[in-house]
Tab-separated table of C-alpha atoms and ligand atoms in Angstrom:
chain	number	residue	atom	x	y	z
I	216	MET	CA	89.835	122.162	101.363
I	217	LYS	CA	92.220	124.238	99.247
I	218	SER	CA	94.585	122.145	97.143
I	219	PHE	CA	98.236	122.662	96.266
I	220	ASP	CA	100.775	120.803	94.151
I	221	CYS	CA	103.164	120.934	97.070
I	222	VAL	CA	102.646	121.608	100.779
I	223	VAL	CA	105.828	122.425	102.697
I	224	VAL	CA	105.773	121.863	106.465
I	225	GLY	CA	108.191	124.286	108.179
I	226	ALA	CA	109.481	127.699	107.102
I	227	GLY	CA	113.121	127.392	108.178
I	228	PRO	CA	115.869	127.643	105.531
I	229	ALA	CA	115.065	124.167	104.163
I	230	GLY	CA	111.303	124.788	103.930
I	231	SER	CA	111.532	128.278	102.443
I	232	ALA	CA	114.175	127.174	99.924
I	233	ALA	CA	111.967	124.211	98.936
I	234	ALA	CA	108.974	126.506	98.500
I	235	ILE	CA	110.935	128.926	96.304
I	236	ALA	CA	112.410	126.124	94.181
I	237	ALA	CA	108.960	124.526	93.811
I	238	ARG	CA	107.419	127.828	92.701
I	239	ARG	CA	110.171	128.198	90.123
I	240	ALA	CA	109.352	124.686	88.902
I	241	GLY	CA	105.823	125.959	88.270
I	242	LEU	CA	104.088	124.323	91.242
I	243	GLU	CA	101.311	125.813	93.397
I	244	VAL	CA	102.817	125.879	96.879
I	245	ALA	CA	101.677	126.359	100.490
I	246	VAL	CA	104.058	126.635	103.451
I	247	VAL	CA	102.861	126.197	107.042
I	248	ASP	CA	104.854	127.003	110.168
I	249	THR	CA	103.946	126.616	113.823
I	250	ALA	CA	105.827	129.802	114.751
I	251	PRO	CA	105.000	133.431	113.995
I	252	ALA	CA	106.917	135.349	111.284
I	253	GLY	CA	110.505	136.236	112.250
I	254	ARG	CA	110.886	133.447	114.827
I	255	ASP	CA	114.263	132.841	116.473
I	256	LYS	CA	116.179	129.557	116.055
I	257	THR	CA	118.940	128.300	118.347
I	258	CYS	CA	121.962	128.336	116.053
I	259	GLY	CA	125.531	129.586	115.620
I	260	ASP	CA	124.259	131.650	112.658
I	261	GLY	CA	127.353	130.726	110.596
I	262	LEU	CA	126.999	130.425	106.835
I	263	THR	CA	129.793	128.368	105.293
I	264	PRO	CA	130.850	129.030	101.691
I	265	ARG	CA	128.767	125.963	100.881
I	266	ALA	CA	125.646	127.678	102.269
I	267	VAL	CA	126.509	130.914	100.451
I	268	HIS	CA	126.961	128.893	97.259
I	269	ALA	CA	123.567	127.202	97.665
I	270	LEU	CA	121.917	130.597	98.223
I	271	LYS	CA	123.513	131.902	95.043
I	272	GLU	CA	122.389	128.808	93.147
I	273	LEU	CA	118.846	129.621	94.265
I	274	GLN	CA	119.421	133.296	93.375
I	275	LEU	CA	118.661	134.184	96.976
I	276	ASP	CA	121.663	136.429	97.582
I	277	ALA	CA	119.173	138.988	98.930
I	278	ALA	CA	119.017	136.915	102.120
I	279	LEU	CA	122.754	137.421	102.695
I	280	PRO	CA	123.923	140.260	104.925
I	281	ALA	CA	126.836	142.481	103.831
I	282	TYR	CA	129.123	140.822	106.407
I	283	ARG	CA	131.613	138.290	104.988
I	284	ASN	CA	134.140	136.034	106.708
I	285	LYS	CA	137.294	134.453	105.319
I	286	GLY	CA	137.562	131.206	107.258
I	287	LEU	CA	138.164	129.671	110.659
I	288	LYS	CA	140.580	130.405	113.472
I	289	LEU	CA	140.958	127.440	115.820
I	290	HIS	CA	142.401	127.917	119.284
I	291	GLY	CA	143.411	125.720	122.179
I	292	TYR	CA	146.117	123.654	123.864
I	293	GLY	CA	148.716	126.364	123.423
I	294	GLY	CA	148.177	126.809	119.697
I	295	SER	CA	146.145	128.801	117.210
I	296	VAL	CA	145.584	127.877	113.605
I	297	ILE	CA	144.233	130.031	110.806
I	298	ALA	CA	142.405	128.132	108.078
I	299	ALA	CA	141.135	130.321	105.246
I	300	TRP	CA	138.172	128.994	103.242
I	301	PRO	CA	139.852	127.093	100.420
I	302	SER	CA	139.300	128.224	96.853
I	303	GLY	CA	137.284	125.587	95.033
I	304	HIS	CA	133.790	124.682	93.955
I	305	TYR	CA	132.009	126.633	96.707
I	306	GLY	CA	134.123	129.789	96.560
I	307	THR	CA	135.750	131.572	99.477
I	308	GLU	CA	132.907	133.688	100.822
I	309	GLY	CA	131.433	132.775	104.173
I	310	SER	CA	128.973	134.858	106.140
I	311	ALA	CA	126.800	134.849	109.246
I	312	SER	CA	123.364	136.187	109.988
I	313	PRO	CA	121.068	136.065	113.041
I	314	ARG	CA	118.512	133.407	112.243
I	315	SER	CA	115.442	135.503	113.021
I	316	LEU	CA	116.577	137.853	110.247
I	317	PHE	CA	117.912	135.210	107.839
I	318	ASP	CA	114.946	132.840	108.108
I	319	GLY	CA	112.475	135.733	108.085
I	320	THR	CA	114.004	137.055	104.846
I	321	LEU	CA	113.911	133.621	103.198
I	322	ALA	CA	110.277	133.124	104.210
I	323	SER	CA	109.388	136.554	102.779
I	324	LEU	CA	111.145	135.598	99.559
I	325	ALA	CA	109.071	132.386	99.497
I	326	SER	CA	105.948	134.481	99.876
I	327	SER	CA	106.967	136.944	97.155
I	328	SER	CA	107.739	133.999	94.845
I	329	GLY	CA	104.013	133.179	95.036
I	330	ALA	CA	103.908	130.547	97.782
I	331	GLU	CA	101.076	130.946	100.306
I	332	VAL	CA	102.788	131.132	103.701
I	333	PHE	CA	100.723	130.409	106.818
I	334	TYR	CA	102.372	131.365	110.137
I	335	GLU	CA	101.178	130.104	113.533
I	336	CYS	CA	99.671	127.221	111.636
I	337	PRO	CA	101.130	123.847	112.709
I	338	ALA	CA	100.673	120.743	110.594
I	339	THR	CA	98.996	118.462	113.100
I	340	GLY	CA	98.381	115.379	110.997
I	341	ALA	CA	97.922	113.969	107.516
I	342	GLU	CA	95.076	112.463	105.543
I	343	PHE	CA	95.905	109.481	103.341
I	344	GLY	CA	94.386	107.965	100.208
I	345	ALA	CA	93.780	104.233	99.740
I	346	ASP	CA	97.152	103.999	97.923
I	347	GLY	CA	99.069	105.273	101.006
I	348	ARG	CA	99.778	108.686	99.523
I	349	ILE	CA	99.160	111.793	101.624
I	350	THR	CA	96.156	113.626	100.228
I	351	GLY	CA	95.975	116.466	102.739
I	352	VAL	CA	97.900	118.168	105.542
I	353	ILE	CA	95.726	118.884	108.580
I	354	THR	CA	96.136	122.317	110.183
I	355	PRO	CA	94.018	124.371	112.620
I	356	ARG	CA	92.947	126.452	109.622
I	357	GLY	CA	91.667	123.450	107.704
I	358	VAL	CA	93.064	120.698	105.520
I	359	LEU	CA	95.464	121.694	102.757
I	360	GLY	CA	95.125	119.307	99.830
I	361	ALA	CA	98.560	118.117	98.687
I	362	ARG	CA	99.939	116.226	95.713
I	363	TRP	CA	103.444	116.315	97.258
I	364	VAL	CA	104.540	117.094	100.816
I	365	ILE	CA	108.018	118.324	101.762
I	366	VAL	CA	108.611	117.951	105.497
I	367	ALA	CA	111.074	120.577	106.766
I	368	ASP	CA	109.941	120.715	110.376
I	369	GLY	CA	113.372	120.749	111.960
I	370	VAL	CA	115.289	118.801	114.509
I	371	ARG	CA	112.358	117.432	116.503
I	372	SER	CA	110.281	116.880	113.389
I	373	PRO	CA	106.868	116.487	115.080
I	374	PHE	CA	105.057	116.059	111.758
I	375	GLY	CA	107.789	113.723	110.447
I	376	LYS	CA	107.421	111.619	113.608
I	377	GLN	CA	103.743	111.133	112.866
I	378	LEU	CA	104.791	109.776	109.480
I	379	GLY	CA	107.222	107.343	111.148
I	380	ARG	CA	110.530	109.262	111.273
I	381	THR	CA	112.754	107.675	113.930
I	382	TRP	CA	115.912	109.223	115.385
I	383	HIS	CA	118.719	106.835	116.459
I	384	ARG	CA	120.170	108.269	119.645
I	385	GLY	CA	122.790	105.535	119.842
I	386	GLU	CA	124.586	107.486	117.093
I	387	VAL	CA	126.518	110.626	117.907
I	388	TYR	CA	124.459	113.799	118.428
I	389	GLY	CA	125.185	117.321	119.581
I	390	ILE	CA	124.001	119.372	122.533
I	391	ALA	CA	124.700	123.073	122.262
I	392	ALA	CA	123.833	126.514	123.588
I	393	ARG	CA	124.167	129.911	121.973
I	394	SER	CA	123.933	133.561	123.019
I	395	TYR	CA	124.410	137.037	121.575
I	396	CYS	CA	127.055	139.340	123.051
I	397	ALA	CA	127.801	142.951	122.222
I	398	THR	CA	131.392	143.648	121.111
I	399	PRO	CA	133.304	146.367	119.265
I	400	PHE	CA	134.881	143.574	117.137
I	401	SER	CA	131.805	142.283	115.341
I	402	ASP	CA	133.352	143.066	111.929
I	403	GLU	CA	136.224	140.634	112.573
I	404	PRO	CA	136.340	138.619	109.325
I	405	TRP	CA	137.109	135.208	110.906
I	406	MET	CA	134.934	132.656	112.678
I	407	HIS	CA	136.621	131.556	115.905
I	408	SER	CA	136.441	128.184	117.554
I	409	HIS	CA	138.007	127.128	120.875
I	410	VAL	CA	138.536	123.441	121.510
I	411	GLU	CA	139.916	123.820	125.054
I	412	LEU	CA	137.196	124.907	127.472
I	413	ARG	CA	137.671	125.068	131.246
I	414	ASP	CA	135.359	125.572	134.201
I	415	ASP	CA	135.888	127.942	137.163
I	416	GLU	CA	138.453	125.619	138.707
I	417	GLY	CA	140.401	125.336	135.467
I	418	VAL	CA	139.226	121.757	134.827
I	419	ILE	CA	138.968	120.844	131.138
I	420	GLN	CA	135.348	120.415	130.053
I	421	PRO	CA	134.094	118.231	127.218
I	422	GLY	CA	133.081	120.358	124.255
I	423	TYR	CA	134.080	123.302	122.131
I	424	GLY	CA	133.167	126.951	121.912
I	425	TRP	CA	132.563	129.314	119.042
I	426	ILE	CA	132.476	133.042	118.441
I	427	PHE	CA	130.903	133.940	115.130
I	428	PRO	CA	130.993	137.697	114.430
I	429	LEU	CA	127.781	139.022	112.888
I	430	GLY	CA	128.932	142.420	111.627
I	431	ASP	CA	126.099	144.167	113.507
I	432	GLY	CA	127.761	145.061	116.797
I	433	THR	CA	127.326	141.557	118.193
I	434	VAL	CA	128.796	138.072	118.022
I	435	ASN	CA	127.026	134.754	118.300
I	436	LEU	CA	128.865	133.025	121.151
I	437	GLY	CA	128.068	129.434	121.964
I	438	CYS	CA	129.388	126.086	123.002
I	439	GLY	CA	128.531	122.498	122.320
I	440	ALA	CA	129.492	118.936	123.058
I	441	LEU	CA	129.115	115.625	121.289
I	442	SER	CA	127.200	112.851	122.941
I	443	THR	CA	125.905	109.330	122.472
I	444	ASP	CA	123.487	107.339	124.609
I	445	ALA	CA	126.419	105.180	125.725
I	446	ARG	CA	128.642	108.190	126.509
I	447	PRO	CA	126.361	111.131	127.315
I	448	ALA	CA	128.312	114.383	127.535
I	449	LYS	CA	128.180	115.345	131.208
I	450	VAL	CA	127.989	119.052	130.645
I	451	ASN	CA	125.533	121.852	131.285
I	452	THR	CA	125.950	123.788	128.044
I	453	LYS	CA	124.361	127.010	129.319
I	454	LYS	CA	126.665	127.063	132.356
I	455	LEU	CA	129.677	126.239	130.186
I	456	LEU	CA	128.695	129.096	127.885
I	457	GLY	CA	128.957	131.478	130.851
I	458	HIS	CA	132.486	130.214	131.682
I	459	TYR	CA	133.512	130.477	128.057
I	460	ALA	CA	132.258	134.055	127.770
I	461	ASP	CA	134.241	134.903	130.935
I	462	GLN	CA	137.395	133.393	129.382
I	463	VAL	CA	137.218	135.465	126.198
I	464	ARG	CA	135.547	138.604	127.634
I	465	ASP	CA	138.642	140.834	127.818
I	466	GLU	CA	139.985	139.886	124.414
I	467	TRP	CA	136.631	140.602	122.723
I	468	GLN	CA	135.439	143.313	125.165
I	469	LEU	CA	132.240	141.312	125.434
I	470	GLY	CA	128.959	142.384	126.967
I	471	GLN	CA	126.926	139.847	128.951
I	472	PRO	CA	125.559	136.841	126.992
I	473	GLU	CA	121.943	137.547	126.075
I	474	HIS	CA	119.114	135.430	124.644
I	475	VAL	CA	120.810	132.220	125.850
I	476	THR	CA	119.070	129.145	124.428
I	477	SER	CA	120.092	125.514	123.963
I	478	ALA	CA	119.106	122.674	121.650
I	479	LEU	CA	119.892	119.138	120.500
I	480	LEU	CA	121.309	118.255	117.104
I	481	PRO	CA	120.682	114.839	115.524
I	482	MET	CA	123.449	114.491	112.950
I	483	GLY	CA	124.842	112.670	109.984
I	484	GLY	CA	121.636	111.124	108.681
I	485	ALA	CA	120.999	109.074	111.837
I	486	VAL	CA	117.258	108.832	111.243
I	487	SER	CA	115.063	106.257	109.542
I	488	ASN	CA	111.903	106.461	107.502
I	489	VAL	CA	112.483	109.766	105.755
I	490	ALA	CA	110.128	109.280	102.801
I	491	GLY	CA	106.810	107.819	101.683
I	492	PRO	CA	105.148	107.610	98.276
I	493	ASN	CA	104.641	111.382	97.938
I	494	TRP	CA	106.467	112.900	100.916
I	495	MET	CA	110.032	113.343	102.055
I	496	LEU	CA	111.985	114.864	104.916
I	497	VAL	CA	114.638	117.528	104.240
I	498	GLY	CA	117.136	119.510	106.323
I	499	ASP	CA	117.306	118.833	110.076
I	500	ALA	CA	114.195	116.660	109.911
I	501	ALA	CA	116.384	114.227	107.931
I	502	ALA	CA	119.337	114.831	110.356
I	503	CYS	CA	121.323	116.492	107.580
I	504	VAL	CA	123.836	118.138	109.913
I	505	ASN	CA	127.623	117.773	109.762
I	506	PRO	CA	128.695	115.751	112.836
I	507	LEU	CA	132.078	117.502	112.910
I	508	ASN	CA	130.818	121.059	113.182
I	509	GLY	CA	127.049	121.010	113.770
I	510	GLU	CA	126.337	122.974	110.616
I	511	GLY	CA	123.245	122.213	108.624
I	512	ILE	CA	121.962	125.320	106.845
I	513	ASP	CA	123.935	124.356	103.738
I	514	TYR	CA	122.479	120.822	103.737
I	515	GLY	CA	119.010	122.224	104.417
I	516	LEU	CA	119.229	124.375	101.287
I	517	GLU	CA	120.753	121.590	99.201
I	518	THR	CA	118.255	118.919	100.237
I	519	ALA	CA	115.434	121.359	99.458
I	520	ILE	CA	116.760	121.779	95.914
I	521	MET	CA	117.224	118.008	95.527
I	522	ALA	CA	113.691	117.293	96.797
I	523	VAL	CA	112.089	119.716	94.366
I	524	ASP	CA	114.166	118.345	91.486
I	525	LEU	CA	112.774	114.906	92.281
I	526	ILE	CA	109.131	115.921	92.518
I	527	ALA	CA	109.346	118.147	89.461
I	528	ASP	CA	110.588	115.040	87.694
I	529	ALA	CA	108.394	112.688	89.680
I	530	SER	CA	105.235	112.449	87.630
I	531	GLY	CA	107.388	110.954	84.894
I	532	ARG	CA	110.164	108.966	86.528
I	533	HIS	CA	109.629	108.763	90.280
I	534	PRO	CA	105.942	108.422	91.140
I	535	ASP	CA	106.906	106.778	94.483
I	536	LEU	CA	109.651	108.378	96.590
I	537	THR	CA	109.768	105.838	99.442
I	538	LEU	CA	113.037	104.281	98.290
I	539	VAL	CA	114.198	106.923	95.833
I	540	TRP	CA	114.706	109.680	98.435
I	541	PRO	CA	116.827	107.694	100.947
I	542	HIS	CA	118.844	106.384	98.014
I	543	GLU	CA	119.436	109.929	96.759
I	544	LEU	CA	120.510	111.123	100.241
I	545	ARG	CA	122.877	108.186	100.627
I	546	ARG	CA	124.376	108.729	97.180
I	547	ARG	CA	125.026	112.391	97.867
I	548	TYR	CA	126.034	112.409	101.547
I	549	GLY	CA	126.186	108.820	102.823
I	550	GLU	CA	129.942	108.158	102.897
I	551	ALA	CA	130.882	111.592	104.204
I	552	PHE	CA	128.255	111.460	106.950
I	553	VAL	CA	129.169	107.960	108.148
I	554	LEU	CA	132.861	108.900	108.244
I	555	ALA	CA	132.189	112.200	110.025
I	556	ARG	CA	129.900	110.438	112.497
I	557	THR	CA	132.608	107.856	113.190
I	558	LEU	CA	135.253	110.548	113.764
I	559	ALA	CA	132.852	112.520	115.924
I	560	ARG	CA	132.265	109.406	118.035
I	561	VAL	CA	136.001	109.393	118.851
I	562	LEU	CA	135.583	112.955	120.158
I	563	THR	CA	133.007	111.725	122.694
I	564	TYR	CA	135.860	110.026	124.610
I	565	PRO	CA	136.790	112.708	127.160
I	566	GLN	CA	140.482	111.704	127.041
I	567	PHE	CA	140.833	112.240	123.295
I	568	LEU	CA	141.066	116.025	122.887
I	569	PRO	CA	143.473	116.707	125.752
I	570	LEU	CA	145.785	114.086	124.174
I	571	ALA	CA	145.409	114.995	120.494
I	572	GLY	CA	144.775	118.746	120.873
I	573	PRO	CA	148.357	119.846	121.565
I	574	MET	CA	149.665	117.824	118.583
I	575	ALA	CA	146.937	119.071	116.253
I	576	LEU	CA	147.109	122.739	117.128
I	577	ARG	CA	150.826	123.303	117.506
I	578	GLY	CA	153.853	122.913	115.199
I	579	LEU	CA	153.555	120.755	112.107
I	580	GLY	CA	150.089	119.468	113.084
I	581	GLY	CA	148.851	123.028	113.257
I	582	ARG	CA	150.501	123.928	109.974
I	583	TYR	CA	149.382	120.951	107.870
I	584	LEU	CA	146.666	118.989	109.647
I	585	MET	CA	144.312	121.687	110.889
I	586	PRO	CA	143.797	123.560	107.591
I	587	ALA	CA	142.710	120.217	106.106
I	588	ALA	CA	140.513	119.571	109.143
I	589	ALA	CA	138.979	123.033	108.809
I	590	ARG	CA	138.088	122.267	105.200
I	591	LEU	CA	136.349	119.086	106.309
I	592	MET	CA	134.645	120.929	109.168
I	593	GLY	CA	133.400	123.539	106.720
I	594	ASN	CA	131.747	120.851	104.523
I	595	LEU	CA	134.007	121.991	101.708
I	596	VAL	CA	135.095	118.771	100.008
I	597	THR	CA	133.040	117.955	96.912
I	598	GLU	CA	132.613	114.658	95.080
I	599	GLU	CA	134.497	116.208	92.170
I	600	ASP	CA	137.573	117.322	94.183
I	601	ARG	CA	140.636	115.224	93.383
I	602	ASP	CA	143.388	116.804	95.516
I	603	LEU	CA	145.157	114.830	98.249
I	604	VAL	CA	142.857	115.800	101.141
I	605	ALA	CA	139.764	115.042	99.067
I	606	ARG	CA	141.150	111.694	97.906
I	607	VAL	CA	142.040	110.633	101.444
I	608	TRP	CA	138.583	111.766	102.649
I	609	HIS	CA	136.757	109.884	99.867
I	610	ALA	CA	138.826	106.714	100.352
I	611	ALA	CA	138.299	106.798	104.131
I	612	GLY	CA	134.597	107.475	103.564
I	613	SER	CA	134.076	104.449	101.378
I	614	SER	CA	136.099	102.106	103.664
I	615	VAL	CA	134.339	103.258	106.838
I	616	SER	CA	130.942	103.022	105.117
I	617	ARG	CA	131.698	99.435	104.136
I	618	MET	CA	132.806	98.624	107.695
I	619	ARG	CA	129.701	100.258	109.154
I	620	ALA	CA	127.254	99.014	106.554
I	621	ASP	CA	124.666	98.298	109.273
I	622	THR	CA	124.694	101.802	110.771
I	623	PRO	CA	121.331	103.619	110.525
I	624	LEU	CA	121.377	105.985	107.548
I	625	TRP	CA	117.981	107.133	106.312
I	626	ASP	CA	116.828	103.522	106.110
I	627	PRO	CA	113.271	102.936	105.035
I	628	VAL	CA	111.545	101.031	107.851
C	246	FAD	C1	123.294	125.468	118.906
C	246	FAD	C2	123.263	125.219	117.418
C	246	FAD	C3	124.207	125.854	116.615
C	246	FAD	C4	124.158	125.682	115.219
C	246	FAD	N1	125.035	126.407	114.446
C	246	FAD	C5	124.966	126.324	113.120
C	246	FAD	C6	125.770	127.166	112.291
C	246	FAD	O1	126.533	128.010	112.773
C	246	FAD	N2	125.662	127.024	110.937
C	246	FAD	C7	124.819	126.112	110.377
C	246	FAD	O2	124.815	125.987	109.144
C	246	FAD	N3	124.015	125.334	111.133
C	246	FAD	C8	124.050	125.435	112.483
C	246	FAD	N4	123.194	124.675	113.250
C	246	FAD	C9	122.232	123.793	112.585
C	246	FAD	C10	121.100	124.620	111.967
C	246	FAD	O3	120.505	125.429	112.956
C	246	FAD	C11	120.078	123.708	111.313
C	246	FAD	O4	120.754	122.773	110.511
C	246	FAD	C12	119.065	124.475	110.445
C	246	FAD	O5	118.276	125.305	111.227
C	246	FAD	C13	118.172	123.490	109.670
C	246	FAD	O6	117.146	124.188	109.012
C	246	FAD	P1	115.711	123.508	108.788
C	246	FAD	O7	114.981	124.430	107.879
C	246	FAD	O8	115.867	122.084	108.440
C	246	FAD	O9	115.027	123.490	110.237
C	246	FAD	P2	114.593	124.707	111.183
C	246	FAD	O10	115.420	125.880	110.917
C	246	FAD	O11	114.575	124.156	112.566
C	246	FAD	O12	113.102	125.035	110.747
C	246	FAD	C14	112.041	124.146	111.045
C	246	FAD	C15	110.746	124.931	111.061
C	246	FAD	O13	109.668	124.006	111.156
C	246	FAD	C16	108.669	124.565	111.989
C	246	FAD	N5	107.819	123.479	112.475
C	246	FAD	C17	108.117	122.513	113.378
C	246	FAD	N6	107.072	121.682	113.513
C	246	FAD	C18	106.097	122.105	112.686
C	246	FAD	C19	104.800	121.639	112.385
C	246	FAD	N7	104.265	120.549	112.959
C	246	FAD	N8	104.063	122.337	111.492
C	246	FAD	C20	104.570	123.440	110.896
C	246	FAD	N9	105.803	123.922	111.153
C	246	FAD	C21	106.564	123.255	112.024
C	246	FAD	C22	109.459	125.298	113.065
C	246	FAD	O14	108.656	126.304	113.684
C	246	FAD	C23	110.612	125.870	112.253
C	246	FAD	O15	110.363	127.183	111.804
C	246	FAD	C24	123.198	124.817	114.639
C	246	FAD	C25	122.273	124.160	115.451
C	246	FAD	C26	122.296	124.351	116.832
C	246	FAD	C27	121.268	123.659	117.699
């Protein structure tokens, strides 16, 4: 058995960022991933300014492509709204990168930082000491001894599940499909989102679509819908994606959608049991995805940094993370996630968008409301922001959190 200070399970953005941060904190690190190097991941590939900021904080700008975007253009119900990324803490640079490339680059950077990266090497179980701490991560290549374990195994979190991670499907979650389409407009510097999607017969469908230019001759085109167990979205996302591509084909001179894949997205911290004495879940494994836009790369990077800060500090102040980690997640994201989850739940009522859409996207709504909404959708309000939108968001967040005090939010079981 080879031993490490920290074993990271999963080499997505959260896992690779954790490995790099842990190496910089002076720890001996191993990363294991089920998939081979350069694996694909179903995603919109969008990098908000918040994600770009986190990459810069980690000095990982090398993982960023040259392509930059300036913000969001929202379309639907007879209106179109342009919402530039607001200047502020995170800066105004957004980007986008196909995940096979982005994640592959981050994993290579983890390897060149000195972490031992094992591909095609799933973590299949854990060994525990008498004190309940994980002592080793079991893999087909043997047991990796571990002082700390960071679990970054994504949305289904198979390793996290073995440790007791539970996803609450009664809370809002996303279902989404993505594809790649060739276009001559892949340098377009705006991310586009359509909130009015129709089928062949022109009937409005639940959900939204996106076109995220990648600057490489293609766009990532996808669509998604919000769902709860009580109100499951009755939509075939792959079929809807085909209709959506047909709707925007002429405007974007699109080729056929290729590499169509779909996935689920647990969101807004709706999971329990995210930490034990010497392990914690980060990124999608901890459902750190914005319920209003399905974005989670930024939170994956941030939670990786937070996790390493805690374990680097842990031998002194936090020898047991079971309660410390959920507390830290709640402190940082709790109010915003509960509020966003509550708003997203409203969107699961099929009547809501056709009623509110025209008001929001046209006239005064379009001019004043949507830029603020785009800032919220881009995860771009910080705790420090004190402008009107931020103050309203914070106040609503704390009231809704008080009203929904019993909602699942990273609770220890
Ligand atoms: C359709 C769709 C569109 C999205 N669009 C966007 C977007 O535009 N922008 C954005 O920011 N976010 C988006 N997201 C969310 C984003 O994809 C995730 O938040 C992000 O991938 C989280 O990164 P992660 O490192 O936590 O998990 P992942 O990227 O899923 O990485 C987890 C890794 O763990 C590995 N693994 C799993 N089990 C094991 C095991 N037992 N042992 C070892 N390894 C294991 C997997 O192989 C994988 O490589 C989208 C999601 C979906 C589904």
